[in-house]
PDB file of C-alpha atoms in Angstrom:
ATOM      1  CA  SER A 122      77.663  84.668 116.995  1.00 49.00           C
ATOM      2  CA  LEU A 123      75.922  86.596 114.410  1.00 49.00           C
ATOM      3  CA  VAL A 124      73.152  87.768 116.683  1.00 61.00           C
ATOM      4  CA  ASP A 125      74.179  91.408 116.689  1.00 81.00           C
ATOM      5  CA  ILE A 126      75.376  91.531 113.099  1.00 87.00           C
ATOM      6  CA  ASP A 127      73.087  93.256 110.584  1.00 90.00           C
ATOM      7  CA  LEU A 128      74.939  92.451 107.503  1.00 93.00           C
ATOM      8  CA  LEU A 129      78.098  90.630 106.220  1.00 93.00           C
ATOM      9  CA  GLU A 130      80.308  91.740 103.400  1.00 95.00           C
ATOM     10  CA  MET A 131      83.175  89.543 102.070  1.00 93.00           C
ATOM     11  CA  GLU A 132      85.219  89.207  98.957  1.00 93.00           C
ATOM     12  CA  GLU A 133      84.247  87.109  95.916  1.00 93.00           C
ATOM     13  CA  SER A 134      87.413  84.980  96.334  1.00 91.00           C
ATOM     14  CA  PHE A 135      86.622  81.287  95.824  1.00 90.00           C
ATOM     15  CA  GLY A 136      82.938  81.915  95.984  1.00 91.00           C
ATOM     16  CA  ARG A 137      82.683  81.381  99.793  1.00 90.00           C
ATOM     17  CA  ALA A 138      79.731  83.781 100.047  1.00 90.00           C
ATOM     18  CA  LYS A 139      77.445  81.271  98.270  1.00 89.00           C
ATOM     19  CA  TYR A 140      77.760  78.879 101.227  1.00 89.00           C
ATOM     20  CA  LEU A 141      76.484  81.656 103.637  1.00 90.00           C
ATOM     21  CA  VAL A 142      73.666  83.372 101.771  1.00 88.00           C
ATOM     22  CA  ASN A 143      70.995  80.879 102.914  1.00 82.00           C
ATOM     23  CA  GLU A 144      72.572  79.802 106.094  1.00 85.00           C
ATOM     24  CA  ILE A 145      73.252  82.804 108.322  1.00 87.00           C
ATOM     25  CA  GLY A 146      69.768  84.763 108.156  1.00 86.00           C
ATOM     26  CA  ILE A 147      71.298  88.199 107.413  1.00 91.00           C
ATOM     27  CA  PRO A 148      72.086  89.909 104.032  1.00 93.00           C
ATOM     28  CA  VAL A 149      75.409  88.860 102.485  1.00 94.00           C
ATOM     29  CA  ILE A 150      77.120  91.346 100.258  1.00 96.00           C
ATOM     30  CA  THR A 151      80.004  90.247  97.948  1.00 95.00           C
ATOM     31  CA  ARG A 152      82.824  92.803  97.469  1.00 96.00           C
ATOM     32  CA  ILE A 153      84.408  92.271  94.039  1.00 94.00           C
ATOM     33  CA  HIS A 154      88.109  92.453  94.693  1.00 89.00           C
ATOM     34  CA  GLY A 155      89.959  90.372  92.019  1.00 85.00           C
ATOM     35  CA  PRO A 156      87.699  87.896  90.177  1.00 91.00           C
ATOM     36  CA  TRP A 157      89.633  84.874  88.957  1.00 90.00           C
ATOM     37  CA  PHE A 158      88.363  85.058  85.484  1.00 91.00           C
ATOM     38  CA  ILE A 159      90.433  88.183  85.096  1.00 89.00           C
ATOM     39  CA  HIS A 160      93.427  87.460  87.133  1.00 82.00           C
ATOM     40  CA  GLY A 161      93.896  83.863  86.485  1.00 86.00           C
ATOM     41  CA  GLU A 162      94.140  84.352  82.832  1.00 82.00           C
ATOM     42  CA  ILE A 163      96.564  87.200  83.060  1.00 80.00           C
ATOM     43  CA  MET A 164      98.738  84.990  85.357  1.00 78.00           C
ATOM     44  CA  GLN A 165      98.526  82.178  82.642  1.00 77.00           C
ATOM     45  CA  LEU A 166      96.685  79.971  85.056  1.00 77.00           C
ATOM     46  CA  HIS A 167      93.564  79.497  83.069  1.00 74.00           C
ATOM     47  CA  GLU A 168      94.406  75.968  82.056  1.00 78.00           C
ATOM     48  CA  ASP A 169      95.233  74.789  85.527  1.00 79.00           C
ATOM     49  CA  GLU A 170      93.032  72.344  87.367  1.00 81.00           C
ATOM     50  CA  GLY A 171      90.593  74.003  89.506  1.00 87.00           C
ATOM     51  CA  TYR A 172      90.609  77.338  87.463  1.00 91.00           C
ATOM     52  CA  GLN A 173      87.110  76.961  86.052  1.00 91.00           C
ATOM     53  CA  PHE A 174      85.700  75.504  89.340  1.00 91.00           C
ATOM     54  CA  ARG A 175      86.911  78.665  91.124  1.00 92.00           C
ATOM     55  CA  VAL A 176      85.521  80.992  88.450  1.00 93.00           C
ATOM     56  CA  ASN A 177      82.212  79.252  88.438  1.00 94.00           C
ATOM     57  CA  ALA A 178      82.010  79.339  92.318  1.00 93.00           C
ATOM     58  CA  GLU A 179      82.805  83.059  92.339  1.00 93.00           C
ATOM     59  CA  GLY A 180      79.987  83.688  89.669  1.00 94.00           C
ATOM     60  CA  GLN A 181      77.501  81.795  91.841  1.00 95.00           C
ATOM     61  CA  ALA A 182      78.424  83.682  94.919  1.00 94.00           C
ATOM     62  CA  ILE A 183      77.993  86.932  93.157  1.00 95.00           C
ATOM     63  CA  LYS A 184      74.626  86.031  91.716  1.00 95.00           C
ATOM     64  CA  LEU A 185      73.346  84.674  94.960  1.00 94.00           C
ATOM     65  CA  SER A 186      74.423  87.589  97.156  1.00 95.00           C
ATOM     66  CA  HIS A 187      71.875  90.152  98.543  1.00 94.00           C
ATOM     67  CA  GLY A 188      74.159  92.980  97.139  1.00 95.00           C
ATOM     68  CA  VAL A 189      77.391  93.590  95.413  1.00 97.00           C
ATOM     69  CA  THR A 190      79.959  96.361  95.836  1.00 97.00           C
ATOM     70  CA  ALA A 191      83.015  97.059  93.591  1.00 97.00           C
ATOM     71  CA  PRO A 192      85.832  99.545  93.914  1.00 97.00           C
ATOM     72  CA  SER A 193      85.617 100.397  90.163  1.00 97.00           C
ATOM     73  CA  LEU A 194      83.050 100.534  87.518  1.00 97.00           C
ATOM     74  CA  ASP A 195      85.323  98.623  85.217  1.00 96.00           C
ATOM     75  CA  VAL A 196      85.524  95.553  87.242  1.00 96.00           C
ATOM     76  CA  LEU A 197      81.785  95.601  87.937  1.00 96.00           C
ATOM     77  CA  ASN A 198      80.959  95.856  84.215  1.00 96.00           C
ATOM     78  CA  ARG A 199      83.509  93.096  83.467  1.00 95.00           C
ATOM     79  CA  VAL A 200      81.637  90.874  85.968  1.00 96.00           C
ATOM     80  CA  ARG A 201      78.254  91.731  84.547  1.00 97.00           C
ATOM     81  CA  GLU A 202      79.375  90.858  81.117  1.00 96.00           C
ATOM     82  CA  TYR A 203      81.282  87.720  81.927  1.00 96.00           C
ATOM     83  CA  TYR A 204      78.550  86.110  84.032  1.00 96.00           C
ATOM     84  CA  ASN A 205      75.641  87.634  82.011  1.00 96.00           C
ATOM     85  CA  CYS A 206      74.069  89.269  85.004  1.00 95.00           C
ATOM     86  CA  ALA A 207      72.481  92.694  85.547  1.00 96.00           C
ATOM     87  CA  LEU A 208      73.204  93.088  89.272  1.00 95.00           C
ATOM     88  CA  PRO A 209      70.676  95.850  89.578  1.00 93.00           C
ATOM     89  CA  LYS A 210      71.692  96.310  93.320  1.00 92.00           C
ATOM     90  CA  ALA A 211      75.345  96.660  92.665  1.00 96.00           C
ATOM     91  CA  LYS A 212      77.193  99.807  93.687  1.00 97.00           C
ATOM     92  CA  VAL A 213      80.555 101.283  93.001  1.00 97.00           C
ATOM     93  CA  ILE A 214      82.263 102.242  96.264  1.00 98.00           C
ATOM     94  CA  PRO A 215      86.013 103.192  96.055  1.00 97.00           C
ATOM     95  CA  ASN A 216      88.534 101.927  98.352  1.00 97.00           C
ATOM     96  CA  PRO A 217      89.617 104.413 100.872  1.00 97.00           C
ATOM     97  CA  VAL A 218      93.048 105.779 101.565  1.00 97.00           C
ATOM     98  CA  LEU A 219      94.423 107.804 104.628  1.00 97.00           C
ATOM     99  CA  PRO A 220      95.575 111.347 104.073  1.00 96.00           C
ATOM    100  CA  VAL A 221      99.334 111.662 104.142  1.00 97.00           C
ATOM    101  CA  ALA A 222     100.944 114.007 106.656  1.00 96.00           C
ATOM    102  CA  THR A 223     102.359 117.113 105.119  1.00 96.00           C
ATOM    103  CA  ASP A 224     105.930 116.326 106.110  1.00 96.00           C
ATOM    104  CA  MET A 225     105.693 112.871 104.267  1.00 97.00           C
ATOM    105  CA  GLN A 226     104.192 114.197 101.128  1.00 98.00           C
ATOM    106  CA  TRP A 227     106.183 114.165  97.829  1.00 97.00           C
ATOM    107  CA  GLN A 228     108.850 116.721  97.607  1.00 92.00           C
ATOM    108  CA  TYR A 229     110.755 117.566  94.395  1.00 93.00           C
ATOM    109  CA  ASP A 230     114.463 118.090  94.996  1.00 91.00           C
ATOM    110  CA  PRO A 231     116.281 119.311  91.778  1.00 92.00           C
ATOM    111  CA  LYS A 232     119.697 118.404  93.364  1.00 92.00           C
ATOM    112  CA  SER A 233     118.645 114.669  93.990  1.00 93.00           C
ATOM    113  CA  LYS A 234     119.168 111.995  91.451  1.00 94.00           C
ATOM    114  CA  GLN A 235     115.982 111.131  89.580  1.00 97.00           C
ATOM    115  CA  THR A 236     114.403 107.961  90.369  1.00 98.00           C
ATOM    116  CA  ILE A 237     111.454 105.771  89.165  1.00 98.00           C
ATOM    117  CA  LEU A 238     109.726 103.845  91.905  1.00 98.00           C
ATOM    118  CA  VAL A 239     107.653 100.663  91.329  1.00 98.00           C
ATOM    119  CA  VAL A 240     105.847  99.065  94.274  1.00 98.00           C
ATOM    120  CA  GLY A 241     104.302  95.741  93.350  1.00 96.00           C
ATOM    121  CA  ARG A 242     105.137  92.136  92.596  1.00 96.00           C
ATOM    122  CA  PHE A 243     107.476  91.170  89.772  1.00 97.00           C
ATOM    123  CA  ASP A 244     104.961  89.119  87.823  1.00 96.00           C
ATOM    124  CA  LEU A 245     102.900  89.462  84.674  1.00 94.00           C
ATOM    125  CA  HIS A 246      99.822  90.758  86.480  1.00 92.00           C
ATOM    126  CA  LYS A 247     101.601  93.747  87.919  1.00 96.00           C
ATOM    127  CA  GLY A 248     103.491  94.297  84.726  1.00 97.00           C
ATOM    128  CA  GLY A 249     106.956  93.719  86.286  1.00 97.00           C
ATOM    129  CA  ASP A 250     108.569  92.989  82.825  1.00 97.00           C
ATOM    130  CA  LEU A 251     106.957  96.116  81.494  1.00 98.00           C
ATOM    131  CA  ALA A 252     108.553  98.305  84.186  1.00 98.00           C
ATOM    132  CA  VAL A 253     111.977  97.010  83.073  1.00 98.00           C
ATOM    133  CA  ASP A 254     111.359  97.269  79.373  1.00 98.00           C
ATOM    134  CA  ALA A 255     110.071 100.900  79.819  1.00 98.00           C
ATOM    135  CA  PHE A 256     113.020 101.845  82.038  1.00 98.00           C
ATOM    136  CA  ARG A 257     115.403 100.588  79.449  1.00 98.00           C
ATOM    137  CA  LEU A 258     113.896 103.056  76.849  1.00 98.00           C
ATOM    138  CA  VAL A 259     113.809 105.994  79.401  1.00 98.00           C
ATOM    139  CA  ALA A 260     117.448 105.166  80.502  1.00 98.00           C
ATOM    140  CA  THR A 261     118.690 105.427  76.923  1.00 97.00           C
ATOM    141  CA  LYS A 262     117.720 109.146  77.017  1.00 97.00           C
ATOM    142  CA  ASN A 263     118.124 110.006  80.610  1.00 97.00           C
ATOM    143  CA  LYS A 264     121.654 108.960  81.562  1.00 95.00           C
ATOM    144  CA  GLU A 265     121.224 109.404  85.280  1.00 95.00           C
ATOM    145  CA  VAL A 266     117.709 108.109  86.222  1.00 98.00           C
ATOM    146  CA  GLU A 267     117.445 104.899  88.391  1.00 98.00           C
ATOM    147  CA  LEU A 268     114.726 102.350  88.716  1.00 98.00           C
ATOM    148  CA  LEU A 269     113.790 101.162  92.134  1.00 98.00           C
ATOM    149  CA  PHE A 270     111.637  98.132  92.237  1.00 98.00           C
ATOM    150  CA  VAL A 271     109.932  97.225  95.673  1.00 98.00           C
ATOM    151  CA  GLY A 272     108.073  93.915  96.091  1.00 97.00           C
ATOM    152  CA  PRO A 273     108.420  90.143  95.803  1.00 97.00           C
ATOM    153  CA  ASP A 274     109.937  88.235  92.876  1.00 98.00           C
ATOM    154  CA  ARG A 275     107.355  85.836  91.593  1.00 96.00           C
ATOM    155  CA  GLY A 276     108.917  85.718  88.102  1.00 97.00           C
ATOM    156  CA  VAL A 277     107.442  85.955  84.691  1.00 95.00           C
ATOM    157  CA  SER A 278     107.018  83.307  82.077  1.00 93.00           C
ATOM    158  CA  ILE A 279     107.500  84.456  78.479  1.00 91.00           C
ATOM    159  CA  GLU A 280     107.295  82.034  75.480  1.00 90.00           C
ATOM    160  CA  GLY A 281     107.593  79.101  77.924  1.00 90.00           C
ATOM    161  CA  LYS A 282     110.655  80.328  79.672  1.00 95.00           C
ATOM    162  CA  HIS A 283     110.572  81.653  83.369  1.00 96.00           C
ATOM    163  CA  TYR A 284     112.484  84.678  84.406  1.00 97.00           C
ATOM    164  CA  THR A 285     113.305  85.900  87.848  1.00 98.00           C
ATOM    165  CA  PHE A 286     113.921  89.589  88.372  1.00 98.00           C
ATOM    166  CA  PRO A 287     117.705  89.340  87.991  1.00 97.00           C
ATOM    167  CA  SER A 288     117.522  86.968  85.080  1.00 98.00           C
ATOM    168  CA  TYR A 289     114.964  89.158  83.293  1.00 98.00           C
ATOM    169  CA  VAL A 290     117.265  92.106  83.475  1.00 98.00           C
ATOM    170  CA  GLU A 291     120.286  90.047  82.432  1.00 97.00           C
ATOM    171  CA  SER A 292     118.296  88.781  79.385  1.00 97.00           C
ATOM    172  CA  PHE A 293     116.536  91.971  78.259  1.00 97.00           C
ATOM    173  CA  VAL A 294     118.865  94.737  79.301  1.00 97.00           C
ATOM    174  CA  SER A 295     122.013  94.280  77.529  1.00 94.00           C
ATOM    175  CA  GLU A 296     123.539  97.695  78.347  1.00 96.00           C
ATOM    176  CA  THR A 297     125.612  97.514  81.639  1.00 96.00           C
ATOM    177  CA  SER A 298     125.338 101.316  81.819  1.00 96.00           C
ATOM    178  CA  ILE A 299     121.473 100.843  82.208  1.00 97.00           C
ATOM    179  CA  SER A 300     121.344  97.540  84.110  1.00 97.00           C
ATOM    180  CA  LYS A 301     123.481  98.932  86.879  1.00 97.00           C
ATOM    181  CA  ARG A 302     121.000 101.601  87.475  1.00 98.00           C
ATOM    182  CA  ILE A 303     118.159  99.018  88.211  1.00 98.00           C
ATOM    183  CA  LYS A 304     117.812  98.383  91.984  1.00 98.00           C
ATOM    184  CA  PHE A 305     115.756  95.489  93.185  1.00 98.00           C
ATOM    185  CA  LEU A 306     114.937  96.309  96.872  1.00 97.00           C
ATOM    186  CA  GLY A 307     112.608  93.224  97.482  1.00 96.00           C
ATOM    187  CA  HIS A 308     110.325  93.421 100.527  1.00 95.00           C
ATOM    188  CA  CYS A 309     110.255  96.939 102.319  1.00 97.00           C
ATOM    189  CA  ASP A 310     107.980  97.698 105.224  1.00 96.00           C
ATOM    190  CA  ALA A 311     105.341 100.501 105.069  1.00 95.00           C
ATOM    191  CA  GLU A 312     107.603 103.215 106.598  1.00 96.00           C
ATOM    192  CA  GLU A 313     110.240 102.409 103.958  1.00 97.00           C
ATOM    193  CA  ILE A 314     107.812 102.557 101.201  1.00 97.00           C
ATOM    194  CA  ALA A 315     106.327 105.896 102.411  1.00 96.00           C
ATOM    195  CA  SER A 316     109.826 107.352 102.458  1.00 96.00           C
ATOM    196  CA  LEU A 317     110.545 106.001  98.932  1.00 97.00           C
ATOM    197  CA  ARG A 318     107.234 107.609  97.659  1.00 96.00           C
ATOM    198  CA  GLN A 319     108.151 110.767  99.193  1.00 96.00           C
ATOM    199  CA  LYS A 320     111.709 111.037  97.734  1.00 96.00           C
ATOM    200  CA  SER A 321     111.296 109.291  94.310  1.00 97.00           C
ATOM    201  CA  THR A 322     110.779 111.515  91.288  1.00 98.00           C
ATOM    202  CA  VAL A 323     108.038 109.446  89.603  1.00 98.00           C
ATOM    203  CA  THR A 324     105.871 106.384  90.739  1.00 98.00           C
ATOM    204  CA  LEU A 325     105.095 103.817  88.033  1.00 98.00           C
ATOM    205  CA  MET A 326     102.222 101.369  88.013  1.00 98.00           C
ATOM    206  CA  PRO A 327     102.379  99.230  84.839  1.00 98.00           C
ATOM    207  CA  SER A 328      99.844  96.581  85.645  1.00 97.00           C
ATOM    208  CA  ARG A 329      98.164  94.492  82.965  1.00 95.00           C
ATOM    209  CA  TYR A 330      95.160  94.786  85.135  1.00 93.00           C
ATOM    210  CA  ASP A 331      94.245  96.239  88.497  1.00 94.00           C
ATOM    211  CA  ASN A 332      90.820  96.735  90.172  1.00 93.00           C
ATOM    212  CA  PHE A 333      91.558  99.550  92.503  1.00 95.00           C
ATOM    213  CA  PRO A 334      95.156  99.183  93.818  1.00 95.00           C
ATOM    214  CA  MET A 335      96.045 100.444  97.307  1.00 95.00           C
ATOM    215  CA  SER A 336      99.629 101.114  96.084  1.00 96.00           C
ATOM    216  CA  LEU A 337      98.240 103.639  93.551  1.00 97.00           C
ATOM    217  CA  LEU A 338      96.016 105.198  96.105  1.00 98.00           C
ATOM    218  CA  GLU A 339      98.827 105.599  98.587  1.00 97.00           C
ATOM    219  CA  ALA A 340     100.996 107.073  95.796  1.00 98.00           C
ATOM    220  CA  VAL A 341      98.357 109.756  94.858  1.00 98.00           C
ATOM    221  CA  ALA A 342      97.665 110.387  98.496  1.00 98.00           C
ATOM    222  CA  THR A 343     101.401 111.208  98.899  1.00 98.00           C
ATOM    223  CA  GLY A 344     101.332 113.495  95.952  1.00 98.00           C
ATOM    224  CA  SER A 345     103.736 111.322  93.970  1.00 98.00           C
ATOM    225  CA  PRO A 346     103.726 111.987  90.227  1.00 98.00           C
ATOM    226  CA  VAL A 347     102.193 108.896  88.764  1.00 98.00           C
ATOM    227  CA  VAL A 348     102.318 107.058  85.491  1.00 98.00           C
ATOM    228  CA  ALA A 349      99.832 104.083  85.317  1.00 98.00           C
ATOM    229  CA  THR A 350      98.427 101.934  82.579  1.00 98.00           C
ATOM    230  CA  ASP A 351      95.113 103.005  81.156  1.00 97.00           C
ATOM    231  CA  VAL A 352      93.278  99.905  82.605  1.00 96.00           C
ATOM    232  CA  GLY A 353      90.751  98.764  85.142  1.00 94.00           C
ATOM    233  CA  GLY A 354      90.206 101.100  88.175  1.00 96.00           C
ATOM    234  CA  MET A 355      93.494 102.816  87.651  1.00 97.00           C
ATOM    235  CA  LYS A 356      91.914 104.943  84.906  1.00 97.00           C
ATOM    236  CA  GLU A 357      89.239 105.843  87.435  1.00 97.00           C
ATOM    237  CA  ILE A 358      91.771 106.939  90.117  1.00 98.00           C
ATOM    238  CA  ILE A 359      94.005 108.888  87.620  1.00 98.00           C
ATOM    239  CA  ILE A 360      92.574 111.757  85.532  1.00 97.00           C
ATOM    240  CA  HIS A 361      95.125 112.049  82.800  1.00 98.00           C
ATOM    241  CA  GLY A 362      97.018 115.300  82.771  1.00 97.00           C
ATOM    242  CA  PHE A 363      95.423 116.348  86.139  1.00 98.00           C
ATOM    243  CA  ASN A 364      96.669 114.081  88.876  1.00 98.00           C
ATOM    244  CA  GLY A 365      98.807 111.765  86.939  1.00 98.00           C
ATOM    245  CA  LEU A 366      99.453 110.338  83.492  1.00 98.00           C
ATOM    246  CA  LEU A 367      97.909 107.230  81.766  1.00 98.00           C
ATOM    247  CA  ALA A 368      99.911 105.163  79.290  1.00 98.00           C
ATOM    248  CA  LYS A 369      98.607 102.632  76.865  1.00 98.00           C
ATOM    249  CA  LEU A 370      98.138  99.000  78.181  1.00 95.00           C
ATOM    250  CA  GLU A 371     100.988  96.714  77.802  1.00 95.00           C
ATOM    251  CA  ASN A 372     103.097  99.198  75.785  1.00 97.00           C
ATOM    252  CA  SER A 373     106.457  99.845  77.184  1.00 98.00           C
ATOM    253  CA  GLU A 374     106.997 102.672  74.677  1.00 98.00           C
ATOM    254  CA  SER A 375     103.966 104.469  75.764  1.00 98.00           C
ATOM    255  CA  ILE A 376     105.012 104.061  79.446  1.00 98.00           C
ATOM    256  CA  ALA A 377     108.451 105.412  78.684  1.00 98.00           C
ATOM    257  CA  GLU A 378     107.118 108.465  76.844  1.00 98.00           C
ATOM    258  CA  ASN A 379     104.996 109.394  79.716  1.00 98.00           C
ATOM    259  CA  ILE A 380     107.781 108.986  82.287  1.00 98.00           C
ATOM    260  CA  LEU A 381     109.959 111.165  80.182  1.00 98.00           C
ATOM    261  CA  GLU A 382     107.226 113.842  79.954  1.00 98.00           C
ATOM    262  CA  LEU A 383     107.163 114.143  83.752  1.00 98.00           C
ATOM    263  CA  LEU A 384     110.932 113.840  84.271  1.00 97.00           C
ATOM    264  CA  ASP A 385     111.539 116.750  81.835  1.00 96.00           C
ATOM    265  CA  ASP A 386     108.915 119.015  83.339  1.00 97.00           C
ATOM    266  CA  PRO A 387     109.191 119.756  87.197  1.00 97.00           C
ATOM    267  CA  GLU A 388     106.598 122.269  87.117  1.00 97.00           C
ATOM    268  CA  LYS A 389     104.080 119.763  85.653  1.00 97.00           C
ATOM    269  CA  MET A 390     105.017 117.240  88.431  1.00 98.00           C
ATOM    270  CA  ARG A 391     104.480 119.897  91.177  1.00 97.00           C
ATOM    271  CA  LEU A 392     101.052 120.713  89.808  1.00 97.00           C
ATOM    272  CA  MET A 393      99.992 117.129  89.425  1.00 98.00           C
ATOM    273  CA  SER A 394     101.244 116.481  92.979  1.00 98.00           C
ATOM    274  CA  LYS A 395      99.231 119.315  94.379  1.00 98.00           C
ATOM    275  CA  ASN A 396      96.131 118.109  92.462  1.00 98.00           C
ATOM    276  CA  ALA A 397      96.571 114.534  93.460  1.00 98.00           C
ATOM    277  CA  ILE A 398      96.719 115.292  97.171  1.00 98.00           C
ATOM    278  CA  GLU A 399      93.536 117.449  97.033  1.00 98.00           C
ATOM    279  CA  ASP A 400      91.683 115.117  94.798  1.00 98.00           C
ATOM    280  CA  SER A 401      92.588 112.053  96.930  1.00 98.00           C
ATOM    281  CA  GLN A 402      91.282 113.791 100.097  1.00 97.00           C
ATOM    282  CA  LYS A 403      88.178 114.763  98.282  1.00 97.00           C
ATOM    283  CA  ARG A 404      87.233 111.402  96.637  1.00 97.00           C
ATOM    284  CA  PHE A 405      88.914 108.770  98.705  1.00 98.00           C
ATOM    285  CA  SER A 406      89.054 109.850 102.287  1.00 97.00           C
ATOM    286  CA  PRO A 407      87.870 107.285 104.934  1.00 97.00           C
ATOM    287  CA  ALA A 408      85.073 109.612 105.834  1.00 97.00           C
ATOM    288  CA  THR A 409      83.828 110.007 102.283  1.00 97.00           C
ATOM    289  CA  VAL A 410      83.917 106.272 101.561  1.00 98.00           C
ATOM    290  CA  ALA A 411      82.244 105.525 104.998  1.00 98.00           C
ATOM    291  CA  LYS A 412      79.238 107.651 104.172  1.00 98.00           C
ATOM    292  CA  GLN A 413      78.825 105.876 100.836  1.00 98.00           C
ATOM    293  CA  THR A 414      79.116 102.451 102.364  1.00 97.00           C
ATOM    294  CA  GLU A 415      76.605 103.170 105.075  1.00 96.00           C
ATOM    295  CA  ALA A 416      74.118 104.502 102.652  1.00 97.00           C
ATOM    296  CA  TYR A 417      74.406 101.385 100.646  1.00 97.00           C
ATOM    297  CA  TYR A 418      74.126  99.025 103.583  1.00 96.00           C
ATOM    298  CA  ARG A 419      70.991 100.995 104.653  1.00 96.00           C
ATOM    299  CA  SER A 420      69.459 100.450 101.113  1.00 96.00           C
ATOM    300  CA  ILE A 421      70.069  96.652 101.371  1.00 95.00           C
ATOM    301  CA  LEU A 422      68.576  96.592 104.854  1.00 93.00           C
ATOM    302  CA  ASN A 423      65.696  98.964 103.865  1.00 90.00           C
ATOM    303  CA  ILE A 424      66.229 101.352 106.761  1.00 74.00           C
TER     304      ILE A 424
END
């Protein structure tokens, strides 16, 4: 029953909100999470049957909703431009992240082997291929560093050929001395990932697009030194040179340069780690985000 519910918020996915706006008698807010006109094209699905239907349905839902929220200004502005709608009542409200206990925060150990951690799918969207390409460049200069890749292997299609993670490494990393330092860990549970973030030297987020990824928020909350691509909401989370570094989009050379900058400067990593933890608690704590959300809901309800 919706009797005691004042307002409903739901993702834009598949445009489901449009079926509820005029049916349930309470305001409906659409949360812009991953609009298909962005992600479908990156995943090379824009010519698939049903692509345009889903894109149109999501646009209708967004336009019909009583309110719209988005984690990043970037994705909100992309939606406004693509669907040619002003969305005057839309509000940017970031995703929240819990603070990380002190004993689980990032620690630099000069005696440990340097590692680069990637947490995400191996696909085009998350830039899994770029992670491997950038690591190959890093590894030619740093003879000890390892790449740890956590996440499902969905594969990438390049010039009509599909590569799984192992076949991509085999095809594009010819040096055995480098390929043997690439570790594909597959699925790891939350505790395992938290431990990897704490111990890894650098966290890498090479996405071709991301709205406001939790994996990045969790990394900065841990204080892990981060290199992320300068795209989407990631450039709103990371303040270049303060709490992480931003690399050029879809540019493995730029990614590698930024990783090497951190690996070669422990003091810079320590400072960025401290800044990241403090900034995360200030901007993205659940309490901070809850206050913003409540204020927005009240504005929609006129109370």
